[in-house]
């Protein structure tokens, strides 16, 4: 059975929701694969070895994202940048307009709803921010990109079906490109 893993990094999880939006078609896909890691459907912390296809949602915003992306790359034969955030940085990439200090100040001290009288910005047990938000292909080799915010369920199904059939995914639409 083909082993498929998915994960999410700096993202909103909407691409995974699009995967779940396959509804009964998802069941057809699941009949043909072994899902070994998928945060929206299963609670597996460690990234398993010997993954055939990895779908990675989200870009790189912190050191934990970077570590997970590198682990996935080490363990997966095929890596797909899954969704616009993974492909280009997406909405989290807007953070690149500001310094990390300004972002932390805003997030932890000055938003309207924040109550932080001591002005503490957490630094322990919180992954350090990378210097800027990066698309996946900036930090690991990516085999395919599947942009879209989120990618349409039928596109996800098409890509997975092609890979399961041992074919190269159809690359003729603007929604799916080889890199
Ligand atoms: Fe969310 Fe869109 Fe980014 Fe997917 S591409 S994680 S739906 S913002």
Coordinates of C-alpha atoms and ligand atoms in Angstrom, one line a residue:
X1 CA 0.0 0.0 0.0
X2 CA 1.1 3.5 -0.8
X3 CA 2.0 5.3 2.4
X4 CA 0.7 8.9 2.5
X5 CA 1.5 11.5 5.2
X6 CA 0.2 15.0 5.6
X7 CA 1.3 17.7 7.9
X8 CA 0.7 21.4 8.5
X9 CA 3.2 24.2 9.3
X10 CA 2.5 28.0 9.1
X11 CA -1.0 27.8 7.9
X12 CA -4.7 27.9 8.8
X13 CA -5.5 24.2 8.2
X14 CA -7.9 25.1 5.4
X15 CA -6.0 23.0 2.9
X16 CA -6.6 19.9 5.1
X17 CA -10.3 20.9 5.3
X18 CA -10.3 20.9 1.5
X19 CA -8.9 17.3 1.7
X20 CA -11.7 16.3 4.0
X21 CA -14.1 18.0 1.7
X22 CA -13.5 15.2 -0.7
X23 CA -16.3 13.5 1.3
X24 CA -17.0 10.0 0.0
X25 CA -14.2 10.3 -2.6
X26 CA -11.8 10.5 0.3
X27 CA -13.0 7.0 1.3
X28 CA -12.1 5.8 -2.2
X29 CA -8.6 7.2 -1.9
X30 CA -8.2 5.8 1.6
X31 CA -9.1 2.3 0.4
X32 CA -5.9 2.5 -1.7
X33 CA -3.5 4.0 0.7
X34 CA -2.2 3.7 4.2
X35 CA -2.5 7.1 5.9
X36 CA 0.4 7.2 8.3
X37 CA 0.3 10.8 9.5
X38 CA -2.5 13.3 9.1
X39 CA -3.1 15.9 11.8
X40 CA -6.8 16.5 10.8
X41 CA -7.7 12.8 11.0
X42 CA -5.2 11.1 13.4
X43 CA -3.2 11.9 16.5
X44 CA 0.4 10.7 15.5
X45 CA 3.2 12.9 16.9
X46 CA 6.2 11.2 15.3
X47 CA 6.8 11.4 11.5
X48 CA 6.9 7.8 10.4
X49 CA 9.7 6.4 8.1
X50 CA 9.3 5.3 4.5
X51 CA 6.6 7.7 3.4
X52 CA 5.7 7.5 -0.3
X53 CA 3.9 10.8 -0.7
X54 CA 4.0 13.7 1.7
X55 CA 1.5 16.6 1.4
X56 CA 2.9 19.6 3.4
X57 CA 0.5 22.5 4.1
X58 CA 1.9 25.9 5.1
X59 CA 5.2 27.7 4.9
X60 CA 8.1 28.1 7.3
X61 CA 7.5 30.6 10.1
X62 CA 9.5 29.1 12.9
X63 CA 12.2 26.6 13.7
X64 CA 9.7 23.8 14.4
X65 CA 8.2 24.3 11.0
X66 CA 11.7 24.0 9.5
X67 CA 12.4 20.8 11.5
X68 CA 9.2 19.1 10.5
X69 CA 9.7 20.0 6.8
X70 CA 13.2 18.6 6.8
X71 CA 12.1 15.4 8.6
X72 CA 9.3 15.0 6.0
X73 CA 11.8 15.5 3.2
X74 CA 14.2 12.9 4.7
X75 CA 11.4 10.3 5.0
X76 CA 9.2 10.9 1.9
X77 CA 9.9 9.8 -1.7
X78 CA 7.6 12.5 -3.1
X79 CA 6.9 15.9 -1.4
X80 CA 4.0 18.1 -2.5
X81 CA 3.8 21.7 -1.4
X82 CA 0.1 21.7 -0.6
X83 CA -1.7 25.0 -0.9
X84 CA -0.6 28.6 -1.5
X85 CA 1.0 29.1 1.9
X86 CA 3.3 26.1 1.3
X87 CA 4.0 27.2 -2.3
X88 CA 4.5 30.9 -1.9
X89 CA 4.3 31.7 1.8
X90 CA 0.6 32.8 1.5
X91 CA -1.1 34.9 4.1
X92 CA 1.5 34.3 6.9
X93 CA 4.0 35.8 4.4
X94 CA 2.4 39.2 5.0
X95 CA 4.4 39.1 8.2
X96 CA 7.5 39.7 6.1
X97 CA 6.4 43.3 5.9
X98 CA 7.4 43.7 9.5
X99 CA 10.3 42.8 11.8
X100 CA 9.9 39.9 14.1
X101 CA 10.2 42.2 17.0
X102 CA 7.3 44.3 15.7
X103 CA 5.2 41.1 15.2
X104 CA 5.9 39.8 18.7
X105 CA 5.2 43.2 20.2
X106 CA 1.8 43.4 18.4
X107 CA 0.8 39.8 19.0
X108 CA 1.7 39.7 22.7
X109 CA 1.3 43.3 23.9
X110 CA -0.7 45.7 21.9
X111 CA -3.6 44.0 20.2
X112 CA -7.0 45.3 21.4
X113 CA -7.9 42.0 23.2
X114 CA -4.5 41.4 24.9
X115 CA -4.1 41.6 28.6
X116 CA -0.4 41.3 29.4
X117 CA 0.3 43.8 32.2
X118 CA 3.8 42.5 32.7
X119 CA 4.6 42.8 29.0
X120 CA 6.0 39.3 28.8
X121 CA 6.8 38.0 25.4
X122 CA 7.1 34.2 25.8
X123 CA 10.5 32.7 24.9
X124 CA 10.6 29.3 26.6
X125 CA 8.9 26.3 25.0
X126 CA 7.9 28.4 22.0
X127 CA 9.7 27.8 18.7
X128 CA 11.9 30.7 17.6
X129 CA 10.6 32.6 14.6
X130 CA 12.7 32.3 11.5
X131 CA 14.1 35.5 10.0
X132 CA 11.1 35.6 7.6
X133 CA 8.3 33.4 6.3
X134 CA 9.6 31.2 3.6
X135 CA 7.9 28.9 1.1
X136 CA 8.7 25.3 1.4
X137 CA 10.9 25.2 -1.7
X138 CA 13.2 27.7 0.0
X139 CA 14.2 25.1 2.6
X140 CA 13.7 21.7 1.1
X141 CA 13.4 20.1 -2.4
X142 CA 9.8 20.0 -3.5
X143 CA 8.6 17.6 -6.2
X144 CA 5.3 19.2 -7.0
X145 CA 3.4 22.3 -6.1
X146 CA -0.3 22.4 -5.6
X147 CA -1.4 26.0 -5.2
X148 CA -4.8 27.3 -4.3
X149 CA -6.2 28.8 -1.1
X150 CA -7.2 26.1 -0.5
X151 CA -6.6 23.8 -3.5
X152 CA -9.9 22.5 -4.8
X153 CA -10.8 19.0 -3.4
X154 CA -11.1 17.6 -7.0
X155 CA -7.5 18.8 -7.7
X156 CA -6.2 17.1 -4.6
X157 CA -8.1 13.9 -5.6
X158 CA -6.7 14.1 -9.1
X159 CA -3.1 14.4 -8.0
X160 CA -3.4 11.6 -5.4
X161 CA -5.1 9.3 -8.0
X162 CA -2.4 10.0 -10.6
X163 CA 0.4 9.2 -8.1
X164 CA -1.4 6.1 -6.9
X165 CA -1.6 4.9 -10.5
X166 CA 2.1 5.5 -10.9
X167 CA 1.5 8.4 -13.3
X168 CA 2.9 11.9 -13.3
X169 CA 0.1 14.2 -12.1
X170 CA -1.5 16.2 -14.9
X171 CA 0.4 19.4 -15.1
X172 CA -1.5 21.2 -17.8
X173 CA -3.7 23.4 -15.6
X174 CA -2.5 26.5 -13.9
X175 CA -3.4 24.9 -10.6
X176 CA -0.8 22.2 -10.7
X177 CA 2.8 22.8 -11.7
X178 CA 6.0 20.8 -11.6
X179 CA 9.0 22.6 -10.1
Ligands
LIG1 FE1 -5.2 28.4 4.7 FE2 -5.2 29.2 2.2 FE3 -2.9 28.9 3.4 FE4 -4.3 26.7 2.8 S1 -3.4 28.2 1.4 S2 -3.3 27.1 4.7 S3 -6.4 27.5 3.0 S4 -4.5 30.4 4.0

